Amino acid sequence: MKRRTWLLGTTAGVGALLVGWAALPQRSRLGIANLMAPGEGDFALNGWIRILPEGGVVLAMPRSEMGQGVHTALAQLAAEELDVPLSSVRIEQAGWDAIYGNVAMLYGFLPFHPRDEEREDGFGRVKAGRWLVGKIGRELGINATGGSSSVADAWDVVRLAAATARASLVGAASLRWRLPVEDLLVVDGFVTHSSGKRASYGALARAAAATPPGRVELKDRKTWQVIGRAAPRLDLPAKVNGQACFGMDVRLPGMRYAALRLAPTLGGAPGRIDASAALAMPGVERLVQLPAYAGSSAGFAVVAANYWQARQAAQAVEVDWRPGPWAALDSTAIARELEEAVRSREGFTFYSQGDAEASARDGGARTLEAWYSAPFLAHATLEPMNATARVDGGRVEVWAPTQVPQPCREAAARVAGVPVDKVELHVTLLGGGFGRRLEVDYVAQAVRVAMDVPGVPVQLIWSREEDTAHDFYRPMHVARVRATLDGQGRPVGLQIRSAGDAISPRWMERALPAFAGPVDLPDKTGSEGLFDQPYGFRHQRIEHVFTHTGVPVGYWRSVGHSHNAFFLESFIDEIAAELRQDALALRRDLLRESPRHLAVLNLAAERAGWDRIPPVAGRARGVALHESFGSIVAQVLEVSLAGGMPRVHRVVCAIDCGTAVNPQIVAQQMEGAVVFGLTAALHGRVDIRNGAVQQRNFTDYRMLRLAAAPVVETYIVASDRAPGGVGEPGVPPVAPALAAALFKLTGQRRRTLPLADLA
């Protein structure tokens, strides 16, 4: 009895502590000045902003640049609030304090309908969930670049940090000149007064560092000069003149190179190894065995004076491979298993409204049903996996193109057996991420190799073949979609049951093992884009059956939206065909209570001439609409067939991404997303036979060629909302719009990706 009383008392005490913690204000993310490394003669004014002697601004940059323009967009936020030209802002890698964690990305894991918060009256479950996740995110400080969340996360904190610094600079001038703060202005990095007094930020920085900011106000939107305007990208000059440093560009004195080979079957490992011939080759120094780090297969690496020597030697190693536990994996069998899971198992219900099953039993009602599927996909980043590491005297230094600096440091520390504060990480530019560089396997491998050559930096480079055959793939998904049409032919009910592997628990096991739990929780990525769709079906039931096939799965650009948009939007087209309605007209009817979505759809249709200008002979148009990562995108594709192959000529894209910080970057991201989405929609598939991935290089994992790239027109809806995502939302509508156009051309309904093979 005493033990029971003690347990109850402890539980109550912990509960009280949690309630008390939850009631505290959220931790400030401004940070303190000493979080930024000082330079000669400059002064940090908080954890984000440092002022240089000549008056320039240094912005702490916690996000990775992988072509999405985030370094420029965040610099624009700082430049706006500090009233300096964008060219005056420099960036440097942020440190590891929790203020740099990506809180907005964690919001994206909450399984709420986008309009749930708008419907709430007061502090409901959505606002409570966001409050709690916000507090946890500020404490954990998980620094990651993903989920199209970088600008959304920085929107408040970077502007506030810059505005706070501006207030301190103006306050310092006020004290120096003995003039009221209200009488001072800031213009192009100078504090001025009508009397002619003028001082640069550099001249005021020392005093500003000791001056409390006083009242801090963000600039009125009407006065913006930088935000909302096209501006040249800060990373462009270095990429043009060759000074940009990607992971594979790292060069250090005495550096060695390593090439690896991993077990050909997923989860396999090397058995007997004969490296005698390889070690006798010129420049070859050693072979290092690699355990199965962070979800990878096991293998080995060969270290040599240059990469080509290492690559040739690795291929010369004779090895007996052990197949491992997943040697029987077969993607065709997995597809059948997923379909059976949909037929026989109830899934987790992400959203339910009305009574979808009862609506299907109403007199006069009829049901329309279709099955859809999407294959495993590889990331195929232009720059294959690589990292450089040096291990010496209990310290580890790593150079890596990564989306997750903090988990990379922790992985390096685990492998080397040192405290994490003994790991120094330099984040390089990324030659493509798309979610693949949310993983840490390649960093762990580089550190393990470097441990065998103490004090010598080693650059580990994966070949394209290893990169394709040992990815963390977009999971295969299958979906059964049903609609109920009432006696008047109106769509009133929607039931969707999908099946596929959960991504988030698997990723946490690999990248955040300290936070990975023993039980899988429902993973929003399985049903996102289905349960949170905007169409006005009165009765809905959206569920997902979570599976665990054994195939290593990971986040892939647009994640669940990338295939779920194909399922849902293709089915909307099928409903329109069943009702003999125009696909655009049906969507307009179903979006009567979703004005933002309707506005985006109408903008794309109007710019494409959907209602006004018929396509030229031999071409057809398809339309699709999708919301993801806080942004709404509609696309109209104009398509023809040439020699039996689809050819996309024109893509008209409309987007409501809230405030467009840099419209030029938004347009660039839509163009890149269209090419990425077309590559996947036309050609993308990974086949697994006997536990081995069959695709190896771009010869059999095809990319869209330059000659096949369409003209992309982007139109941005003006908005006063906070920014949504841009890097990922342009991908999901591509495949369904393409499929809709192909149906008009061929009369065949394509429900399985990819779409290029029309035989």
Tab-separated table of C-alpha atoms in Angstrom, residues 225-602:
chain	number	residue	atom	x	y	z
A	225	GLN	CA	11.206	47.825	-49.527
A	226	VAL	CA	12.810	44.349	-49.561
A	227	ILE	CA	10.175	41.796	-48.573
A	228	GLY	CA	7.829	41.003	-51.419
A	229	ARG	CA	10.240	42.077	-54.140
A	230	ALA	CA	12.377	40.039	-56.489
A	231	ALA	CA	16.020	40.163	-55.494
A	232	PRO	CA	19.166	38.426	-56.770
A	233	ARG	CA	20.127	35.332	-54.826
A	234	LEU	CA	23.063	35.697	-52.466
A	235	ASP	CA	24.431	32.267	-53.385
A	236	LEU	CA	24.390	32.877	-57.130
A	237	PRO	CA	27.750	34.646	-57.711
A	238	ALA	CA	29.761	31.929	-55.959
A	239	LYS	CA	27.937	29.226	-57.910
A	240	VAL	CA	28.698	30.994	-61.170
A	241	ASN	CA	32.388	31.699	-60.519
A	242	GLY	CA	33.123	28.312	-58.956
A	243	GLN	CA	33.791	29.499	-55.403
A	244	ALA	CA	30.697	27.779	-53.976
A	245	CYS	CA	31.548	24.888	-51.681
A	246	PHE	CA	29.348	21.824	-51.900
A	247	GLY	CA	30.160	18.693	-49.933
A	248	MET	CA	32.258	17.217	-52.727
A	249	ASP	CA	34.155	20.521	-53.131
A	250	VAL	CA	35.801	20.309	-49.704
A	251	ARG	CA	39.576	20.232	-50.045
A	252	LEU	CA	41.896	19.983	-47.032
A	253	PRO	CA	45.660	19.518	-46.708
A	254	GLY	CA	46.653	15.869	-46.818
A	255	MET	CA	43.105	14.706	-47.570
A	256	ARG	CA	42.389	11.118	-48.522
A	257	TYR	CA	39.395	9.778	-50.417
A	258	ALA	CA	37.175	6.788	-49.750
A	259	ALA	CA	34.763	4.827	-51.955
A	260	LEU	CA	32.332	2.341	-50.519
A	261	ARG	CA	30.442	-0.778	-51.461
A	262	LEU	CA	27.359	-1.784	-49.514
A	263	ALA	CA	25.630	-5.151	-49.486
A	264	PRO	CA	23.608	-5.570	-52.693
A	265	THR	CA	20.566	-6.748	-50.724
A	266	LEU	CA	18.820	-4.414	-48.303
A	267	GLY	CA	19.980	-5.169	-44.768
A	268	GLY	CA	22.790	-7.416	-46.004
A	269	ALA	CA	26.414	-7.502	-44.843
A	270	PRO	CA	29.822	-8.667	-46.079
A	271	GLY	CA	31.038	-12.131	-45.167
A	272	ARG	CA	34.486	-13.200	-46.301
A	273	ILE	CA	36.528	-10.319	-47.759
A	274	ASP	CA	39.657	-10.690	-49.884
A	275	ALA	CA	41.222	-7.254	-50.392
A	276	SER	CA	44.720	-8.380	-51.350
A	277	ALA	CA	44.419	-7.351	-54.997
A	278	ALA	CA	42.823	-4.035	-54.112
A	279	LEU	CA	45.438	-3.137	-51.498
A	280	ALA	CA	48.204	-3.776	-54.018
A	281	MET	CA	46.827	-1.157	-56.412
A	282	PRO	CA	48.575	2.266	-56.682
A	283	GLY	CA	47.599	4.838	-54.077
A	284	VAL	CA	45.448	2.440	-52.044
A	285	GLU	CA	46.024	2.575	-48.299
A	286	ARG	CA	43.456	0.490	-46.428
A	287	LEU	CA	40.058	-1.159	-46.279
A	288	VAL	CA	37.626	-0.221	-43.502
A	289	GLN	CA	34.603	-2.358	-42.688
A	290	LEU	CA	31.374	-0.419	-42.166
A	291	PRO	CA	28.619	-1.665	-39.862
A	292	ALA	CA	24.969	-0.908	-40.623
A	293	TYR	CA	24.869	2.685	-39.436
A	294	ALA	CA	21.604	4.635	-39.069
A	295	GLY	CA	19.490	2.334	-41.193
A	296	SER	CA	22.032	1.641	-43.924
A	297	SER	CA	23.201	-1.750	-45.102
A	298	ALA	CA	26.653	-2.872	-43.981
A	299	GLY	CA	29.663	-2.863	-46.272
A	300	PHE	CA	33.197	-1.561	-46.529
A	301	ALA	CA	35.166	1.432	-47.797
A	302	VAL	CA	38.565	1.633	-49.465
A	303	VAL	CA	40.842	4.604	-48.688
A	304	ALA	CA	43.231	5.926	-51.332
A	305	ALA	CA	45.074	9.012	-52.473
A	306	ASN	CA	42.272	10.025	-54.851
A	307	TYR	CA	38.696	9.002	-55.466
A	308	TRP	CA	39.269	7.172	-58.737
A	309	GLN	CA	41.915	4.976	-57.141
A	310	ALA	CA	39.567	4.285	-54.228
A	311	ARG	CA	36.671	3.491	-56.568
A	312	GLN	CA	38.697	1.109	-58.741
A	313	ALA	CA	40.101	-0.642	-55.682
A	314	ALA	CA	36.675	-1.038	-54.070
A	315	GLN	CA	35.435	-2.753	-57.210
A	316	ALA	CA	38.458	-5.098	-57.109
A	317	VAL	CA	37.666	-6.390	-53.624
A	318	GLU	CA	36.363	-9.961	-53.639
A	319	VAL	CA	33.563	-10.398	-51.119
A	320	ASP	CA	30.964	-12.988	-50.229
A	321	TRP	CA	27.821	-11.084	-49.371
A	322	ARG	CA	25.382	-12.281	-46.733
A	323	PRO	CA	21.805	-11.527	-47.782
A	324	GLY	CA	20.373	-10.406	-44.435
A	325	PRO	CA	16.779	-10.503	-43.145
A	326	TRP	CA	15.160	-8.776	-46.141
A	327	ALA	CA	16.484	-10.987	-48.912
A	328	ALA	CA	12.977	-12.047	-49.928
A	329	LEU	CA	11.640	-8.524	-50.459
A	330	ASP	CA	9.829	-8.112	-53.747
A	331	SER	CA	8.076	-4.897	-54.777
A	332	THR	CA	5.416	-6.745	-56.792
A	333	ALA	CA	4.536	-8.851	-53.764
A	334	ILE	CA	4.532	-5.758	-51.567
A	335	ALA	CA	1.981	-4.141	-53.876
A	336	ARG	CA	-0.291	-7.155	-53.464
A	337	GLU	CA	0.157	-7.087	-49.692
A	338	LEU	CA	-0.778	-3.410	-49.524
A	339	GLU	CA	-3.900	-4.005	-51.577
A	340	GLU	CA	-4.871	-6.855	-49.279
A	341	ALA	CA	-4.256	-4.608	-46.263
A	342	VAL	CA	-6.698	-2.065	-47.668
A	343	ARG	CA	-9.303	-4.777	-48.279
A	344	SER	CA	-9.020	-6.567	-44.949
A	345	ARG	CA	-7.784	-4.157	-42.286
A	346	GLU	CA	-9.294	-1.089	-40.708
A	347	GLY	CA	-6.906	1.825	-40.705
A	348	PHE	CA	-6.340	4.741	-38.377
A	349	THR	CA	-9.061	7.310	-39.061
A	350	PHE	CA	-7.465	10.693	-39.596
A	351	TYR	CA	-10.709	12.491	-40.392
A	352	SER	CA	-14.384	11.701	-40.144
A	353	GLN	CA	-17.385	13.879	-40.844
A	354	GLY	CA	-21.020	12.897	-41.065
A	355	ASP	CA	-21.641	9.226	-41.862
A	356	ALA	CA	-19.962	8.193	-45.105
A	357	GLU	CA	-21.133	4.584	-44.938
A	358	ALA	CA	-24.743	5.471	-44.211
A	359	SER	CA	-24.793	7.961	-47.079
A	360	ALA	CA	-23.860	5.145	-49.465
A	361	ARG	CA	-26.922	3.152	-48.328
A	362	ASP	CA	-29.434	5.933	-48.978
A	363	GLY	CA	-32.085	5.105	-51.555
A	364	GLY	CA	-31.110	6.289	-54.995
A	365	ALA	CA	-27.447	6.668	-54.079
A	366	ARG	CA	-24.750	5.052	-56.168
A	367	THR	CA	-21.074	4.438	-55.457
A	368	LEU	CA	-18.061	5.113	-57.639
A	369	GLU	CA	-14.845	3.276	-56.692
A	370	ALA	CA	-11.259	3.289	-57.970
A	371	TRP	CA	-7.908	1.853	-56.868
A	372	TYR	CA	-4.653	3.783	-57.191
A	373	SER	CA	-1.017	2.957	-56.503
A	374	ALA	CA	2.358	4.674	-56.429
A	375	PRO	CA	5.763	2.934	-56.443
A	376	PHE	CA	8.879	3.268	-54.328
A	377	LEU	CA	10.974	6.238	-55.456
A	378	ALA	CA	14.618	7.224	-54.959
A	379	HIS	CA	15.746	10.788	-54.273
A	380	ALA	CA	18.449	10.832	-56.972
A	381	THR	CA	20.075	14.069	-55.842
A	382	LEU	CA	22.538	15.448	-58.374
A	383	GLU	CA	25.297	15.367	-55.754
A	384	PRO	CA	25.477	11.808	-54.393
A	385	MET	CA	25.940	11.172	-50.685
A	386	ASN	CA	29.270	12.329	-49.320
A	387	ALA	CA	30.925	13.706	-46.211
A	388	THR	CA	34.428	14.588	-45.068
A	389	ALA	CA	35.647	13.786	-41.553
A	390	ARG	CA	38.771	14.129	-39.448
A	391	VAL	CA	39.172	12.356	-36.095
A	392	ASP	CA	42.094	13.310	-33.888
A	393	GLY	CA	42.816	13.475	-30.164
A	394	GLY	CA	39.269	12.911	-28.980
A	395	ARG	CA	37.823	15.509	-31.341
A	396	VAL	CA	35.851	15.094	-34.559
A	397	GLU	CA	35.502	17.593	-37.376
A	398	VAL	CA	32.964	16.993	-40.150
A	399	TRP	CA	32.152	18.768	-43.410
A	400	ALA	CA	28.768	17.627	-44.705
A	401	PRO	CA	25.940	18.653	-47.027
A	402	THR	CA	23.166	17.945	-44.534
A	403	GLN	CA	19.631	19.046	-43.768
A	404	VAL	CA	19.980	18.046	-40.100
A	405	PRO	CA	23.179	19.408	-38.525
A	406	GLN	CA	22.321	18.478	-34.944
A	407	PRO	CA	21.525	14.790	-35.601
A	408	CYS	CA	24.687	14.620	-37.728
A	409	ARG	CA	26.808	15.823	-34.811
A	410	GLU	CA	25.145	13.311	-32.524
A	411	ALA	CA	25.687	10.482	-35.015
A	412	ALA	CA	29.362	11.444	-35.389
A	413	ALA	CA	29.752	11.524	-31.607
A	414	ARG	CA	28.175	8.061	-31.221
A	415	VAL	CA	30.445	6.503	-33.821
A	416	ALA	CA	33.623	8.122	-32.497
A	417	GLY	CA	32.706	7.577	-28.853
A	418	VAL	CA	33.141	11.231	-27.866
A	419	PRO	CA	30.809	13.804	-26.276
A	420	VAL	CA	28.774	15.739	-28.811
A	421	ASP	CA	30.459	18.995	-27.815
A	422	LYS	CA	33.693	17.515	-29.179
A	423	VAL	CA	32.193	17.401	-32.678
A	424	GLU	CA	32.570	20.417	-34.950
A	425	LEU	CA	30.331	20.391	-38.006
A	426	HIS	CA	30.622	22.582	-41.096
A	427	VAL	CA	27.474	22.590	-43.226
A	428	THR	CA	28.297	22.975	-46.916
A	429	LEU	CA	25.963	23.773	-49.758
A	430	LEU	CA	23.793	20.836	-50.793
A	431	GLY	CA	23.641	19.547	-54.353
A	432	GLY	CA	20.023	18.581	-53.836
A	433	GLY	CA	18.337	17.344	-50.690
A	434	PHE	CA	14.688	16.406	-51.300
A	435	GLY	CA	14.670	14.702	-47.874
A	436	ARG	CA	17.587	12.312	-48.498
A	437	ARG	CA	19.917	14.526	-46.517
A	438	LEU	CA	17.637	14.353	-43.507
A	439	GLU	CA	19.465	11.059	-42.952
A	440	VAL	CA	22.790	10.648	-41.139
A	441	ASP	CA	24.119	7.319	-42.439
A	442	TYR	CA	26.727	8.798	-44.756
A	443	VAL	CA	28.118	11.039	-42.006
A	444	ALA	CA	28.432	8.109	-39.597
A	445	GLN	CA	30.278	6.135	-42.295
A	446	ALA	CA	32.700	8.989	-43.008
A	447	VAL	CA	33.564	9.290	-39.314
A	448	ARG	CA	34.133	5.550	-39.016
A	449	VAL	CA	36.542	5.601	-41.971
A	450	ALA	CA	38.378	8.632	-40.577
A	451	MET	CA	38.893	6.831	-37.268
A	452	ASP	CA	41.238	4.419	-39.062
A	453	VAL	CA	43.496	7.254	-40.289
A	454	PRO	CA	43.756	9.526	-37.200
A	455	GLY	CA	44.452	13.171	-37.896
A	456	VAL	CA	43.916	12.778	-41.645
A	457	PRO	CA	40.780	14.195	-43.297
A	458	VAL	CA	38.953	11.612	-45.399
A	459	GLN	CA	36.262	12.386	-47.956
A	460	LEU	CA	33.798	9.541	-48.419
A	461	ILE	CA	31.913	9.643	-51.736
A	462	TRP	CA	29.116	7.296	-52.754
A	463	SER	CA	28.921	6.246	-56.376
A	464	ARG	CA	25.675	6.890	-58.254
A	465	GLU	CA	25.025	3.153	-58.220
A	466	GLU	CA	25.347	2.886	-54.447
A	467	ASP	CA	23.281	6.046	-54.021
A	468	THR	CA	20.402	4.621	-56.077
A	469	ALA	CA	20.517	1.128	-54.593
A	470	HIS	CA	20.801	2.207	-50.933
A	471	ASP	CA	18.411	5.113	-50.567
A	472	PHE	CA	15.647	5.673	-48.044
A	473	TYR	CA	12.830	5.465	-50.531
A	474	ARG	CA	9.472	7.126	-50.810
A	475	PRO	CA	7.182	4.334	-49.625
A	476	MET	CA	4.921	2.439	-51.994
A	477	HIS	CA	1.248	3.305	-51.362
A	478	VAL	CA	-2.079	1.861	-52.452
A	479	ALA	CA	-5.452	3.563	-52.016
A	480	ARG	CA	-9.089	2.640	-52.504
A	481	VAL	CA	-11.227	5.717	-53.085
A	482	ARG	CA	-15.027	5.669	-53.035
A	483	ALA	CA	-17.522	8.444	-53.680
A	484	THR	CA	-21.235	8.431	-52.997
A	485	LEU	CA	-23.447	10.228	-55.504
A	486	ASP	CA	-26.951	11.028	-54.278
A	487	GLY	CA	-30.156	10.591	-56.284
A	488	GLN	CA	-29.544	13.889	-58.063
A	489	GLY	CA	-25.998	12.889	-58.998
A	490	ARG	CA	-24.351	15.176	-56.466
A	491	PRO	CA	-21.143	14.006	-54.759
A	492	VAL	CA	-22.021	13.777	-51.050
A	493	GLY	CA	-19.755	11.082	-49.597
A	494	LEU	CA	-16.052	10.283	-49.744
A	495	GLN	CA	-14.319	7.229	-48.283
A	496	ILE	CA	-10.590	6.646	-48.645
A	497	ARG	CA	-8.538	3.835	-47.200
A	498	SER	CA	-4.855	3.799	-48.069
A	499	ALA	CA	-1.954	1.602	-47.002
A	500	GLY	CA	1.791	2.075	-46.850
A	501	ASP	CA	4.744	2.292	-44.494
A	502	ALA	CA	5.005	4.973	-41.833
A	503	ILE	CA	7.990	7.255	-42.438
A	504	SER	CA	8.344	9.301	-39.250
A	505	PRO	CA	8.919	6.421	-36.775
A	506	ARG	CA	11.545	4.885	-39.055
A	507	TRP	CA	13.325	8.232	-39.484
A	508	MET	CA	13.324	8.883	-35.734
A	509	GLU	CA	14.885	5.469	-35.114
A	510	ARG	CA	17.716	6.406	-37.472
A	511	ALA	CA	18.277	10.134	-36.900
A	512	LEU	CA	16.868	10.759	-33.396
A	513	PRO	CA	17.306	7.469	-31.536
A	514	ALA	CA	17.082	9.236	-28.172
A	515	PHE	CA	13.494	10.286	-28.965
A	516	ALA	CA	12.335	7.184	-30.866
A	517	GLY	CA	9.745	5.237	-28.917
A	518	PRO	CA	9.047	1.507	-29.015
A	519	VAL	CA	5.506	1.993	-30.365
A	520	ASP	CA	4.608	3.559	-33.694
A	521	LEU	CA	2.206	6.460	-33.405
A	522	PRO	CA	-0.079	7.366	-36.335
A	523	ASP	CA	2.107	9.122	-38.879
A	524	LYS	CA	0.417	12.036	-40.600
A	525	THR	CA	2.496	11.537	-43.735
A	526	GLY	CA	0.495	8.419	-44.586
A	527	SER	CA	-2.739	10.344	-45.129
A	528	GLU	CA	-1.717	13.952	-45.669
A	529	GLY	CA	-3.364	15.400	-48.732
A	530	LEU	CA	-6.323	13.037	-48.282
A	531	PHE	CA	-7.767	13.685	-44.837
A	532	ASP	CA	-7.092	17.433	-45.095
A	533	GLN	CA	-8.409	17.997	-48.629
A	534	PRO	CA	-10.684	21.036	-49.204
A	535	TYR	CA	-13.599	19.586	-51.180
A	536	GLY	CA	-17.128	19.897	-49.805
A	537	PHE	CA	-18.189	16.276	-49.327
A	538	ARG	CA	-20.750	16.288	-46.491
A	539	HIS	CA	-19.801	12.768	-45.408
A	540	GLN	CA	-16.181	11.710	-45.172
A	541	ARG	CA	-14.091	8.944	-43.663
A	542	ILE	CA	-10.370	9.020	-44.404
A	543	GLU	CA	-8.159	6.302	-42.926
A	544	HIS	CA	-4.731	4.779	-43.433
A	545	VAL	CA	-3.377	1.299	-42.721
A	546	PHE	CA	0.219	1.528	-41.535
A	547	THR	CA	2.529	-1.240	-42.697
A	548	HIS	CA	6.155	-2.177	-42.137
A	549	THR	CA	7.429	-3.846	-45.298
A	550	GLY	CA	11.119	-3.819	-44.399
A	551	VAL	CA	12.080	-1.488	-47.240
A	552	PRO	CA	14.017	1.506	-45.836
A	553	VAL	CA	11.677	4.483	-46.310
A	554	GLY	CA	12.267	8.179	-45.800
A	555	TYR	CA	10.958	11.644	-46.494
A	556	TRP	CA	10.799	12.420	-50.216
A	557	ARG	CA	9.982	15.841	-51.634
A	558	SER	CA	6.326	16.624	-50.719
A	559	VAL	CA	6.227	13.365	-48.703
A	560	GLY	CA	2.696	11.880	-48.587
A	561	HIS	CA	1.262	14.700	-50.655
A	562	SER	CA	3.398	13.579	-53.609
A	563	HIS	CA	1.256	10.482	-54.231
A	564	ASN	CA	-1.930	11.262	-52.300
A	565	ALA	CA	-2.613	14.226	-54.579
A	566	PHE	CA	-2.452	11.829	-57.526
A	567	PHE	CA	-4.991	9.542	-55.846
A	568	LEU	CA	-7.496	12.227	-54.857
A	569	GLU	CA	-7.262	14.605	-57.809
A	570	SER	CA	-7.408	11.758	-60.314
A	571	PHE	CA	-10.557	10.540	-58.592
A	572	ILE	CA	-12.138	13.995	-58.740
A	573	ASP	CA	-11.610	13.801	-62.490
A	574	GLU	CA	-13.241	10.383	-62.538
A	575	ILE	CA	-16.292	11.743	-60.718
A	576	ALA	CA	-16.531	14.547	-63.271
A	577	ALA	CA	-16.367	12.027	-66.127
A	578	GLU	CA	-19.049	9.886	-64.471
A	579	LEU	CA	-21.314	12.937	-64.150
A	580	ARG	CA	-20.353	14.165	-67.624
A	581	GLN	CA	-19.196	17.427	-66.140
A	582	ASP	CA	-16.179	19.551	-66.909
A	583	ALA	CA	-13.438	18.727	-64.395
A	584	LEU	CA	-12.894	22.398	-63.606
A	585	ALA	CA	-16.620	23.037	-63.137
A	586	LEU	CA	-16.963	20.148	-60.678
A	587	ARG	CA	-14.046	21.417	-58.629
A	588	ARG	CA	-15.535	24.884	-58.560
A	589	ASP	CA	-18.786	23.435	-57.260
A	590	LEU	CA	-17.033	21.403	-54.549
A	591	LEU	CA	-14.979	24.423	-53.425
A	592	ARG	CA	-17.857	26.793	-52.736
A	593	GLU	CA	-16.914	26.872	-49.036
A	594	SER	CA	-13.172	27.131	-49.682
A	595	PRO	CA	-12.648	30.587	-51.199
A	596	ARG	CA	-8.831	30.542	-51.054
A	597	HIS	CA	-8.657	27.294	-52.989
A	598	LEU	CA	-11.256	28.470	-55.458
A	599	ALA	CA	-9.328	31.687	-56.099
A	600	VAL	CA	-6.127	29.761	-56.851
A	601	LEU	CA	-7.971	27.341	-59.124
A	602	ASN	CA	-9.670	30.155	-61.015
